[in-house]
Amino acid sequence: MAASTSKNVIFAALAGNLAIAATKLGAALFTGSAAMMSEAIHSAVDTGNQIILLIGLKRAARPATASHPFGHGLQLYFYTFVVAVLIFGVGAVISITHGIERIQSPEPIENPWVNYIVLGLSVLFEGASWLVALKAFNKEREGRPFFGVIRSSKDPTVFTVLFEDTAALLGLVVALVGVVASQMFDLPVLDGVASVIIGVILALTAGFLAFESQSLLTGEAADPATREGIEGIARAEPGVIGLNDARTMHFGPNEILVCMSLDFHDDLTAAQVEDTVARLEHRIRAAYPQAGRIYVEAQSAASHAAVRAAVIAGGGAGALVDQVPEVVSSQAAP
């Protein structure tokens, strides 16, 4: 997804959350509602998160340097992980703690009508931001399964905002139910229960976002279709006998590193091998523009197999987890 689309989604969420946070905070202080205070904290954290995502987008767009030869695209994944930590550490923990305190020392909500007005307006603002994020996400999804796209997406900004807004809408519903039930049944403790539930929603959201962002941060390969396409182009290139190995890694949503080991015809000259590699790189970039860096190693199949066997036997960094044999202890059992 284009960076401009991601920024538009984030700016929409930022504007909505900033207005909502200020409104909720005023209502919480005026009425003394624990659920409303949790919602104010939630919106304040979301506002900060959008600012962090914008910082991440800006830093990730910096060009490569000598100290970061593959660019700074991974910083976007780092800042997304920071957002997940903040949602849990600030939003969830404070909301749950505040709710438990209110359960232990319940107090009636003053002027609950203020909460109704604020929650109603918040649903409108948050719903507008949610629709912007959903529209951008559906454009990327193109009819594919919802959660499947999230798992395969390499741009975490849009689905991060979408999940934040979804959690916010759920939190607003819980806060509204808590305030209404607290007043209707004259049980102020229900306001504290609503605050705890809001905290749990935030914790689950943070856990999901942290899981997705850490996977990207630690080096995800390109999607299977892209990998298969690149491998097919390599195998079809004249002068190439076979593909020994091909590995990819995302250094950002639109930046893929491609490394391949190819077995060339033995009768090719060095110049012909260079020409073949140049044609191959051109064909791969034409089909997959995100393949910014392509490295090709000329290696016979026998040589590659010998090196691969040695790496796998030693469990080295070049071996996949399912390739490394189990280490059997040579010591006999006593």
Coordinates of C-alpha atoms in Angstrom, one line a residue:
M1 CA 0.0 0.0 0.0
A2 CA 1.3 3.5 -0.9
A3 CA 2.7 5.6 2.0
S4 CA 0.3 8.4 1.1
T5 CA -2.6 6.1 1.8
S6 CA -1.2 5.0 5.1
K7 CA -0.6 8.7 6.1
N8 CA -4.2 9.6 5.2
V9 CA -5.5 6.8 7.4
I10 CA -3.3 7.9 10.3
F11 CA -4.1 11.6 10.0
A12 CA -7.8 10.7 10.0
A13 CA -7.4 8.7 13.2
L14 CA -5.2 11.3 14.8
A15 CA -7.8 14.1 14.3
G16 CA -10.6 12.0 15.6
N17 CA -8.8 10.6 18.6
L18 CA -7.5 14.1 19.6
A19 CA -11.0 15.6 19.7
I20 CA -12.4 12.5 21.4
A21 CA -9.7 12.3 24.1
A22 CA -10.2 15.9 25.2
T23 CA -14.0 15.5 25.3
K24 CA -13.9 12.3 27.2
L25 CA -11.4 13.6 29.8
G26 CA -13.7 16.6 30.5
A27 CA -16.7 14.4 30.9
A28 CA -14.8 12.0 33.2
L29 CA -13.6 14.8 35.4
F30 CA -17.1 16.3 35.5
T31 CA -19.0 13.0 36.2
G32 CA -16.5 10.9 38.0
S33 CA -17.1 7.9 35.8
A34 CA -14.3 5.3 35.9
A35 CA -15.4 3.8 32.5
M36 CA -15.3 7.3 31.0
M37 CA -11.8 7.9 32.4
S38 CA -10.6 4.6 30.9
E39 CA -12.0 5.7 27.6
A40 CA -10.2 9.1 27.9
I41 CA -7.0 7.2 28.6
H42 CA -7.7 4.9 25.7
S43 CA -8.2 7.8 23.3
A44 CA -5.1 9.7 24.6
V45 CA -3.0 6.6 24.0
D46 CA -4.4 6.2 20.5
T47 CA -3.6 9.8 19.8
G48 CA 0.0 9.2 20.8
N49 CA 0.1 6.0 18.8
Q50 CA -0.8 7.8 15.6
I51 CA 2.0 10.3 16.2
I52 CA 4.4 7.5 16.7
L53 CA 3.3 5.8 13.5
L54 CA 3.8 9.0 11.6
I55 CA 7.3 9.2 13.0
G56 CA 7.9 5.6 12.0
L57 CA 6.8 6.3 8.4
K58 CA 9.1 9.3 8.2
R59 CA 12.1 7.5 9.6
A60 CA 11.5 4.4 7.5
A61 CA 11.5 6.6 4.3
R62 CA 15.1 7.7 4.8
P63 CA 17.6 6.5 2.2
A64 CA 20.2 3.9 2.8
T65 CA 23.5 4.9 4.5
A66 CA 26.8 3.3 5.1
S67 CA 25.6 2.2 8.6
H68 CA 22.2 1.0 7.2
P69 CA 23.0 -0.3 3.7
F70 CA 19.6 -1.8 3.3
G71 CA 17.7 1.3 4.2
H72 CA 15.6 2.1 7.3
G73 CA 12.4 0.4 6.3
L74 CA 12.5 -1.9 9.4
Q75 CA 12.0 1.1 11.6
L76 CA 8.4 1.2 10.6
Y77 CA 8.0 -2.3 12.2
F78 CA 9.8 -1.2 15.3
Y79 CA 7.6 1.8 15.8
T80 CA 4.5 -0.4 15.3
F81 CA 5.8 -2.7 18.0
V82 CA 6.2 0.3 20.3
V83 CA 2.6 1.2 19.6
A84 CA 1.5 -2.3 20.7
V85 CA 3.6 -2.0 23.9
L86 CA 2.0 1.4 24.7
I87 CA -1.5 0.1 24.1
F88 CA -0.9 -2.6 26.7
G89 CA 1.4 -0.8 29.1
V90 CA -0.5 2.4 29.3
G91 CA -4.0 1.8 28.0
A92 CA -4.7 -1.7 29.3
V93 CA -2.9 -1.7 32.6
I94 CA -4.2 1.8 33.7
S95 CA -7.7 1.0 32.6
I96 CA -7.8 -2.3 34.5
T97 CA -6.1 -0.8 37.6
H98 CA -8.5 2.1 37.6
G99 CA -11.5 -0.2 37.2
I100 CA -10.4 -2.4 40.1
E101 CA -10.0 0.6 42.3
R102 CA -13.5 1.7 41.5
I103 CA -14.9 -1.8 42.1
Q104 CA -13.3 -1.8 45.5
S105 CA -14.5 1.7 46.3
P106 CA -17.6 2.3 44.1
E107 CA -19.0 5.9 43.8
P108 CA -22.2 7.0 42.0
I109 CA -21.8 8.7 38.6
E110 CA -22.8 12.4 38.7
N111 CA -24.7 13.9 35.8
P112 CA -24.6 10.7 33.7
W113 CA -26.3 12.5 30.8
V114 CA -23.0 14.2 30.1
N115 CA -21.5 10.7 29.5
Y116 CA -24.3 9.8 27.1
I117 CA -23.7 12.9 25.0
V118 CA -19.9 12.4 24.9
L119 CA -20.2 8.7 24.2
G120 CA -22.6 9.4 21.4
L121 CA -20.4 12.0 19.8
S122 CA -17.4 9.7 20.3
V123 CA -19.1 6.9 18.4
L124 CA -19.6 9.3 15.5
F125 CA -16.0 10.5 15.4
E126 CA -14.5 7.1 16.0
G127 CA -16.8 5.5 13.4
A128 CA -15.7 8.0 10.8
S129 CA -12.1 7.2 11.4
W130 CA -12.9 3.5 11.4
L131 CA -14.6 3.7 8.0
V132 CA -11.5 5.5 6.5
A133 CA -9.2 2.7 7.8
L134 CA -11.6 0.0 6.7
K135 CA -11.9 1.4 3.2
A136 CA -8.1 1.5 2.9
F137 CA -7.8 -2.0 4.2
N138 CA -10.5 -3.4 1.9
K139 CA -8.7 -1.8 -1.0
E140 CA -5.6 -3.7 -0.1
R141 CA -7.6 -6.9 0.7
E142 CA -9.2 -7.1 -2.8
G143 CA -11.7 -9.8 -1.7
R144 CA -9.2 -12.0 0.1
P145 CA -9.9 -13.4 3.6
F146 CA -9.8 -10.7 6.3
F147 CA -7.4 -12.3 8.7
G148 CA -5.4 -13.9 6.0
V149 CA -4.6 -10.5 4.6
I150 CA -3.6 -9.2 8.0
R151 CA -1.2 -12.2 8.5
S152 CA 0.4 -11.7 5.1
S153 CA 0.4 -7.9 5.0
K154 CA 3.8 -6.2 5.2
D155 CA 2.4 -2.8 5.9
P156 CA 1.3 -2.7 9.5
T157 CA 0.1 0.9 9.6
V158 CA -3.3 0.5 8.2
F159 CA -4.3 -2.7 10.1
T160 CA -2.9 -1.2 13.3
V161 CA -5.2 1.9 13.0
L162 CA -8.1 -0.4 12.0
F163 CA -7.6 -2.6 15.1
E164 CA -7.2 0.5 17.3
D165 CA -10.4 2.0 16.0
T166 CA -12.2 -1.3 16.3
A167 CA -11.0 -1.7 19.9
A168 CA -12.1 2.0 20.5
L169 CA -15.6 1.3 19.2
L170 CA -15.9 -1.8 21.3
G171 CA -14.7 0.2 24.3
L172 CA -17.3 2.9 23.7
V173 CA -20.1 0.3 23.7
V174 CA -18.8 -1.2 26.9
A175 CA -18.5 2.2 28.5
L176 CA -22.0 3.1 27.5
V177 CA -23.4 -0.2 28.8
G178 CA -21.5 0.3 32.1
V179 CA -22.8 3.8 32.6
V180 CA -26.4 2.9 31.8
A181 CA -26.4 -0.2 33.9
S182 CA -24.7 1.6 36.8
Q183 CA -27.5 4.2 36.8
M184 CA -30.4 1.9 36.0
F185 CA -29.6 -0.7 38.7
D186 CA -28.1 1.8 41.1
L187 CA -24.9 -0.3 41.1
P188 CA -21.8 2.0 40.8
V189 CA -19.6 -1.1 40.9
L190 CA -20.7 -1.8 37.3
D191 CA -18.9 1.3 36.1
G192 CA -15.6 -0.2 37.4
V193 CA -16.4 -3.5 35.8
A194 CA -16.8 -1.7 32.5
S195 CA -13.4 -0.1 33.0
V196 CA -11.8 -3.5 33.5
I197 CA -13.4 -4.9 30.4
I198 CA -12.2 -2.0 28.4
G199 CA -8.7 -2.8 29.7
V200 CA -9.0 -6.4 28.6
I201 CA -10.0 -5.3 25.1
L202 CA -7.0 -3.1 24.9
A203 CA -4.7 -6.0 26.2
L204 CA -6.0 -8.4 23.5
T205 CA -5.6 -5.8 20.8
A206 CA -2.0 -5.0 22.0
G207 CA -1.1 -8.7 22.0
F208 CA -2.3 -9.3 18.5
L209 CA -0.5 -6.2 17.1
A210 CA 2.7 -7.1 19.0
F211 CA 2.7 -10.6 17.6
E212 CA 2.2 -9.3 14.0
S213 CA 4.8 -6.5 14.3
Q214 CA 7.5 -8.7 15.9
S215 CA 7.2 -11.2 13.1
L216 CA 7.8 -8.4 10.6
L217 CA 10.6 -6.9 12.7
T218 CA 12.5 -10.2 12.9
G219 CA 12.6 -10.7 9.1
E220 CA 9.6 -12.1 7.2
A221 CA 10.0 -13.5 3.7
A222 CA 7.9 -12.2 0.8
D223 CA 4.5 -13.8 0.3
P224 CA 4.4 -17.3 -1.3
A225 CA 3.1 -16.0 -4.6
T226 CA 6.0 -13.6 -4.9
R227 CA 8.6 -16.2 -4.0
E228 CA 7.2 -18.7 -6.4
G229 CA 7.1 -16.1 -9.2
I230 CA 10.7 -15.0 -8.6
E231 CA 11.8 -18.7 -8.6
G232 CA 9.9 -19.4 -11.8
I233 CA 11.6 -16.4 -13.6
A234 CA 15.0 -17.7 -12.4
R235 CA 14.4 -21.2 -13.6
A236 CA 13.2 -20.0 -17.0
E237 CA 16.2 -17.8 -17.7
P238 CA 18.3 -19.2 -20.6
G239 CA 21.7 -20.2 -19.4
V240 CA 20.5 -21.3 -16.0
I241 CA 20.5 -25.1 -15.4
G242 CA 18.8 -25.0 -12.0
L243 CA 17.9 -23.0 -8.9
N244 CA 19.9 -24.1 -5.9
D245 CA 18.3 -21.8 -3.4
A246 CA 16.3 -18.6 -3.2
R247 CA 15.5 -16.5 -0.1
T248 CA 13.7 -13.3 0.4
M249 CA 13.3 -10.8 3.2
H250 CA 11.2 -7.7 3.7
F251 CA 13.0 -4.5 4.7
G252 CA 9.8 -2.5 4.6
P253 CA 6.4 -2.8 3.0
N254 CA 7.7 -2.1 -0.4
E255 CA 11.3 -3.3 -0.2
I256 CA 12.4 -6.9 -0.7
L257 CA 15.9 -8.4 -0.6
V258 CA 16.3 -11.3 -3.0
C259 CA 19.2 -13.7 -2.7
M260 CA 19.7 -16.7 -5.1
S261 CA 22.1 -19.4 -5.8
L262 CA 22.0 -20.5 -9.4
D263 CA 23.7 -23.2 -11.4
F264 CA 24.8 -21.9 -14.8
H265 CA 25.7 -23.8 -18.0
D266 CA 29.4 -24.7 -17.8
D267 CA 30.1 -23.6 -21.3
L268 CA 29.1 -20.0 -20.5
T269 CA 31.9 -17.4 -20.4
A270 CA 32.2 -15.0 -17.4
A271 CA 30.8 -12.2 -19.6
Q272 CA 27.8 -14.4 -20.6
V273 CA 27.1 -15.2 -17.0
E274 CA 27.1 -11.5 -16.2
D275 CA 24.7 -10.8 -19.1
T276 CA 22.4 -13.6 -17.9
V277 CA 22.4 -12.2 -14.3
A278 CA 21.6 -8.7 -15.7
R279 CA 18.7 -10.0 -17.7
L280 CA 17.4 -12.0 -14.8
E281 CA 17.5 -9.0 -12.5
H282 CA 15.7 -6.8 -15.0
R283 CA 12.9 -9.4 -15.5
I284 CA 12.5 -9.9 -11.7
R285 CA 12.2 -6.1 -11.1
A286 CA 9.8 -5.7 -14.0
A287 CA 7.5 -8.3 -12.5
Y288 CA 8.1 -7.4 -8.8
P289 CA 9.2 -3.7 -8.4
Q290 CA 9.5 -4.1 -4.7
A291 CA 12.6 -6.4 -5.3
G292 CA 15.0 -3.5 -4.7
R293 CA 18.1 -5.5 -4.1
I294 CA 18.9 -8.8 -5.9
Y295 CA 22.0 -10.8 -5.2
V296 CA 22.9 -13.8 -7.4
E297 CA 25.5 -16.4 -6.5
A298 CA 26.9 -18.7 -9.3
Q299 CA 27.4 -22.1 -7.8
S300 CA 27.2 -25.7 -9.1
A301 CA 24.5 -27.9 -7.7
A302 CA 27.0 -30.3 -6.3
S303 CA 29.0 -27.5 -4.5
H304 CA 25.8 -26.0 -3.2
A305 CA 24.6 -29.4 -1.9
A306 CA 27.8 -30.0 -0.1
V307 CA 27.8 -26.6 1.6
R308 CA 24.1 -26.9 2.5
A309 CA 24.7 -30.4 4.0
A310 CA 27.5 -29.0 6.2
V311 CA 25.4 -26.0 7.3
I312 CA 22.4 -28.2 8.1
A313 CA 24.5 -30.7 10.0
G314 CA 25.9 -27.9 12.1
G315 CA 22.5 -26.1 12.6
G316 CA 24.0 -22.9 11.2
A317 CA 22.2 -19.7 10.4
G318 CA 21.7 -20.7 6.8
A319 CA 19.7 -23.8 7.8
L320 CA 15.9 -23.7 8.1
V321 CA 14.5 -25.0 11.4
D322 CA 12.9 -28.0 9.9
Q323 CA 16.1 -29.0 8.2
V324 CA 18.3 -29.2 11.3
P325 CA 18.6 -32.8 12.5
E326 CA 18.0 -33.5 16.2
V327 CA 21.1 -33.8 18.3
V328 CA 21.3 -37.2 19.8
S329 CA 23.5 -37.5 23.0
S330 CA 26.4 -39.9 22.7
Q331 CA 26.4 -40.6 26.4
A332 CA 24.6 -43.8 27.4
A333 CA 21.8 -43.6 29.9
P334 CA 22.9 -44.6 33.4

